[in-house]
Short mmCIF file of C-alpha atoms in Angstrom, two decimals:
data_model
loop_
_atom_site.label_atom_id
_atom_site.label_comp_id
_atom_site.label_asym_id
_atom_site.label_seq_id
_atom_site.Cartn_x
_atom_site.Cartn_y
_atom_site.Cartn_z
CA SER A 1 0.08 8.91 3.46
CA PRO A 2 1.25 5.62 2.14
CA VAL A 3 4.67 4.67 0.96
CA GLY A 4 5.37 2.39 -2.10
CA GLY A 5 7.35 -0.66 -2.67
CA VAL A 6 8.02 -2.92 -5.68
CA ALA A 7 8.21 -6.70 -5.69
CA THR A 8 9.09 -8.65 -8.88
CA ALA A 9 8.73 -12.32 -9.74
CA GLY A 10 10.14 -13.79 -13.00
CA ALA A 11 12.51 -16.43 -14.38
CA GLY A 12 15.36 -16.40 -16.63
CA GLY A 13 15.43 -13.55 -19.12
CA SER A 14 11.65 -13.03 -19.29
CA SER A 15 9.89 -9.82 -18.35
CA PRO A 16 9.09 -9.99 -14.64
CA ASN A 17 5.67 -9.51 -13.03
CA ILE A 18 5.60 -6.15 -11.29
CA ILE A 19 3.83 -5.41 -8.02
CA VAL A 20 3.50 -1.92 -6.54
CA VAL A 21 2.21 -1.75 -3.01
CA LEU A 22 1.06 1.52 -1.45
CA SER A 23 1.03 0.37 2.23
CA GLU A 24 -1.39 2.74 4.14
CA SER A 25 0.14 4.88 6.72
CA PHE A 26 3.42 2.84 6.78
CA ALA A 27 6.52 4.65 7.84
CA ASP A 28 10.11 3.59 7.94
CA GLU A 29 11.15 2.52 11.41
CA ALA A 30 14.46 4.38 11.29
CA TRP A 31 12.52 7.60 10.69
CA LEU A 32 10.23 6.86 13.51
CA ARG A 33 13.01 6.18 15.88
CA GLN A 34 14.17 9.80 15.57
CA TYR A 35 11.01 10.80 17.47
CA LEU A 36 9.88 7.70 19.48
CA ASP A 37 11.57 5.49 22.16
CA LEU A 38 10.44 2.17 20.70
CA ASN A 39 10.80 -0.83 22.93
CA CYS A 40 11.08 -3.40 20.05
CA GLU A 41 11.80 -3.76 16.37
CA LEU A 42 8.62 -2.88 14.43
CA THR A 43 9.60 -4.00 10.97
CA PRO A 44 12.19 -6.65 11.15
CA PHE A 45 11.21 -8.24 7.75
CA TYR A 46 11.22 -4.92 6.03
CA ASN A 47 14.53 -3.83 7.64
CA GLN A 48 16.20 -7.10 6.44
CA LEU A 49 14.48 -6.74 3.04
CA ILE A 50 15.86 -3.33 2.21
CA GLU A 51 19.38 -4.47 3.10
CA ASN A 52 19.32 -7.04 0.49
CA CYS A 53 17.62 -5.48 -2.55
CA ARG A 54 17.96 -2.58 -4.82
CA ARG A 55 16.11 0.34 -3.19
CA GLY A 56 15.81 4.07 -3.06
CA ARG A 57 13.58 6.76 -1.24
CA LEU A 58 10.34 8.04 -2.59
CA TYR A 59 9.26 11.48 -1.46
CA VAL A 60 5.64 12.40 -1.72
CA PRO A 61 3.82 15.64 -1.10
CA LYS A 62 1.23 14.57 1.50
CA LEU A 63 1.53 13.64 5.27
CA GLY A 64 -1.53 12.60 7.16
CA GLY A 65 -4.00 12.68 4.32
CA GLY A 66 -4.42 12.95 0.48
CA THR A 67 -3.82 9.31 -0.54
CA SER A 68 -4.81 9.99 -4.18
CA GLU A 69 -2.16 12.60 -4.67
CA THR A 70 0.53 10.15 -3.57
CA GLU A 71 -1.02 7.52 -5.81
CA PHE A 72 -0.93 9.95 -8.73
CA GLU A 73 2.70 10.75 -8.34
CA VAL A 74 3.71 7.14 -7.93
CA LEU A 75 1.82 6.11 -11.10
CA THR A 76 2.79 9.02 -13.31
CA GLY A 77 5.91 10.62 -11.97
CA LEU A 78 4.26 13.96 -12.13
CA ARG A 79 3.96 16.41 -9.28
CA SER A 80 0.50 16.70 -7.89
CA GLN A 81 1.10 19.93 -5.74
CA TYR A 82 -1.67 21.85 -7.44
CA VAL A 83 -4.57 23.99 -6.01
CA VAL A 84 -6.98 21.14 -6.83
CA ASN A 85 -6.27 17.41 -6.40
CA PRO A 86 -5.70 15.90 -9.92
CA TYR A 87 -8.16 13.06 -9.20
CA SER A 88 -10.84 15.65 -8.14
CA MET A 89 -10.54 17.44 -11.36
CA GLY A 90 -11.05 14.34 -13.47
CA LEU A 91 -8.07 13.07 -15.48
CA PRO A 92 -7.80 12.88 -19.13
CA PRO A 93 -5.83 9.96 -20.60
CA VAL A 94 -2.40 10.15 -18.83
CA SER A 95 0.77 8.25 -19.39
CA SER A 96 1.45 6.12 -16.34
CA LEU A 97 3.16 2.90 -15.18
CA ALA A 98 -0.06 1.15 -16.15
CA SER A 99 -0.38 2.49 -19.63
CA VAL A 100 3.38 2.07 -20.46
CA LEU A 101 3.37 -1.45 -19.17
CA ARG A 102 0.15 -2.33 -20.80
CA ASP A 103 1.62 -1.13 -24.20
CA ARG A 104 4.43 -3.74 -23.39
CA GLY A 105 1.86 -6.52 -23.12
CA TYR A 106 1.29 -6.53 -19.39
CA GLU A 107 -2.18 -6.97 -17.77
CA ALA A 108 -2.68 -3.83 -15.57
CA THR A 109 -4.78 -4.41 -12.51
CA ALA A 110 -5.55 -2.19 -9.41
CA ILE A 111 -6.68 -3.74 -6.11
CA HIS A 112 -8.18 -1.86 -3.28
CA TRP A 113 -10.47 -3.47 -0.69
CA TYR A 114 -12.43 -0.49 0.06
CA ASN A 115 -15.12 1.57 -1.76
CA GLY A 116 -13.88 2.42 -5.21
CA VAL A 117 -15.90 5.54 -5.59
CA TYR A 118 -13.51 7.66 -3.50
CA TYR A 119 -11.48 10.09 -5.45
CA ASN A 120 -13.58 8.93 -8.57
CA ARG A 121 -11.01 6.12 -8.89
CA TYR A 122 -13.08 4.05 -11.42
CA THR A 123 -12.83 6.67 -14.04
CA ASN A 124 -9.36 8.03 -13.03
CA LEU A 125 -7.62 4.62 -13.04
CA ARG A 126 -9.01 3.79 -16.41
CA MET A 127 -7.74 7.16 -17.67
CA LEU A 128 -4.24 6.02 -16.26
CA GLY A 129 -4.46 2.81 -18.39
CA PHE A 130 -5.70 0.09 -16.07
CA ASP A 131 -7.46 -2.96 -17.49
CA SER A 132 -9.22 -3.76 -14.17
CA PHE A 133 -10.00 -2.23 -10.69
CA PHE A 134 -11.22 -4.61 -8.02
CA THR A 135 -12.88 -3.06 -4.89
CA LEU A 136 -15.48 -4.02 -2.19
CA ASP A 137 -18.04 -2.93 -4.76
CA THR A 138 -16.92 -5.61 -7.21
CA THR A 139 -16.93 -8.59 -4.82
CA VAL A 140 -19.13 -10.20 -2.13
CA THR A 141 -16.22 -11.89 -0.50
CA PRO A 142 -16.35 -11.83 3.36
CA PHE A 143 -12.87 -10.51 4.01
CA GLU A 144 -10.99 -10.71 7.26
CA LYS A 145 -10.63 -7.27 8.87
CA LYS A 146 -7.88 -5.93 11.10
CA GLY A 147 -9.34 -3.07 13.19
CA MET A 148 -11.86 -1.22 10.91
CA PHE A 149 -10.51 -2.23 7.57
CA VAL A 150 -9.72 -5.25 5.31
CA SER A 151 -6.33 -6.75 6.34
CA ASP A 152 -3.21 -6.33 4.29
CA GLU A 153 -2.96 -10.09 4.14
CA GLU A 154 -6.35 -10.18 2.19
CA HIS A 155 -4.98 -7.68 -0.22
CA TYR A 156 -1.84 -9.80 -0.78
CA ARG A 157 -3.99 -12.99 -1.29
CA ALA A 158 -5.79 -11.09 -4.13
CA VAL A 159 -2.44 -10.10 -5.61
CA LEU A 160 -1.30 -13.65 -5.55
CA HIS A 161 -4.60 -14.82 -7.06
CA GLN A 162 -4.36 -12.36 -9.85
CA LEU A 163 -0.88 -13.72 -10.66
CA SER A 164 -2.33 -17.09 -11.05
CA GLU A 165 -5.25 -16.04 -13.09
CA THR A 166 -3.36 -14.49 -16.03
CA GLU A 167 -1.21 -16.36 -18.50
CA GLY A 168 0.88 -13.35 -19.44
CA ARG A 169 2.75 -10.90 -17.26
CA ASP A 170 1.10 -8.68 -14.77
CA PHE A 171 1.41 -5.26 -13.37
CA ILE A 172 -0.54 -5.14 -10.13
CA PHE A 173 -1.16 -1.92 -8.04
CA CYS A 174 -2.30 -2.79 -4.60
CA LEU A 175 -3.65 -0.02 -2.34
CA THR A 176 -4.04 -1.47 1.27
CA MET A 177 -6.39 -0.06 3.89
CA GLN A 178 -5.57 -2.03 7.03
CA ASN A 179 -3.51 0.71 8.82
CA HIS A 180 -5.80 3.63 7.93
CA GLY A 181 -6.93 4.25 11.61
CA GLY A 182 -8.28 5.33 13.80
CA TYR A 183 -5.91 3.87 16.26
CA ASP A 184 -8.29 3.27 19.16
CA VAL A 185 -10.26 0.19 17.84
CA GLY A 186 -8.07 -2.79 18.96
CA GLY A 187 -8.42 -6.08 17.09
CA LEU A 188 -4.77 -7.00 17.01
CA SER A 189 -3.14 -9.98 18.74
CA ASP A 190 -1.34 -9.54 21.93
CA ASP A 191 2.05 -10.53 20.64
CA LEU A 192 1.91 -7.38 18.46
CA ALA A 193 1.63 -5.05 21.36
CA VAL A 194 4.04 -2.09 21.54
CA SER A 195 4.64 0.35 24.20
CA VAL A 196 5.77 3.71 23.08
CA PRO A 197 6.31 6.22 25.83
CA LEU A 198 6.31 9.95 25.14
CA GLY A 199 8.95 12.30 26.02
CA ASP A 200 7.35 13.21 29.28
CA GLY A 201 6.98 9.60 30.31
CA SER A 202 3.16 9.53 29.54
CA MET A 203 1.51 6.93 27.28
CA SER A 204 -0.65 7.29 24.32
CA PRO A 205 -2.91 4.23 23.49
CA GLU A 206 -3.40 5.65 20.07
CA LEU A 207 0.34 5.71 19.41
CA ASP A 208 0.81 2.34 20.81
CA GLU A 209 -1.89 0.77 18.46
CA TYR A 210 -0.29 2.65 15.48
CA ALA A 211 3.07 1.03 16.24
CA SER A 212 1.27 -2.24 16.58
CA VAL A 213 -0.44 -2.06 13.21
CA ILE A 214 2.94 -1.30 11.53
CA ARG A 215 4.24 -4.58 13.17
CA GLN A 216 1.29 -6.31 11.48
CA ALA A 217 1.92 -4.74 8.14
CA ASP A 218 5.56 -6.05 8.33
CA ARG A 219 4.27 -9.60 8.97
CA ASP A 220 1.90 -9.34 6.05
CA LEU A 221 4.54 -8.04 3.75
CA ALA A 222 6.61 -11.13 4.66
CA TYR A 223 3.57 -13.28 3.83
CA LEU A 224 3.52 -11.76 0.33
CA VAL A 225 7.18 -11.95 -0.40
CA ASP A 226 7.62 -15.46 0.87
CA ARG A 227 4.84 -16.72 -1.49
CA LEU A 228 6.24 -14.74 -4.45
#
């Protein structure tokens, strides 16, 4: 499941723009190193970033699946550990980051360069208070892909474009797809290659590729923050 991060951009005493990114399949490098013998630093930008900003840990109920349950918890602060996924039930109007900020004058936008019908997001995100939801169904743009899915950088370009399009303040919720897997498709540059030997000395091409896409995600995050 993805993890979340918040970036803000604002000047003086004005209300900042707020960007929440759920980075698909991202994992903290310090956590990974408890289990893997990594031969390089996977997320140098992220590691530096968290040393120089206000931060905390977000614990979510899903590992290896259930993106929308993580999404629901991040947006609402409510627990989603029910028998049925809240998105599958179909949400009534629910107070969320989007609705609270929209009531304070923000434009609330969700961006997800994949098919928006999954988890009935068009309806559920509207119930959570979003003004707009942009997906592959709402655009004919020929996006760059990394592996099987649209790159993180393309998602972040859309975030930056949305900031430039609105006159007021933005709340932007960005769900990336780049690192979704599978991890046997290639398509990354050689300079991102990582070797991750297992405990018995054997190698796993899938694990190597997963570590490589995490390196790519770190570079793309640097792209976003630098331009902000």
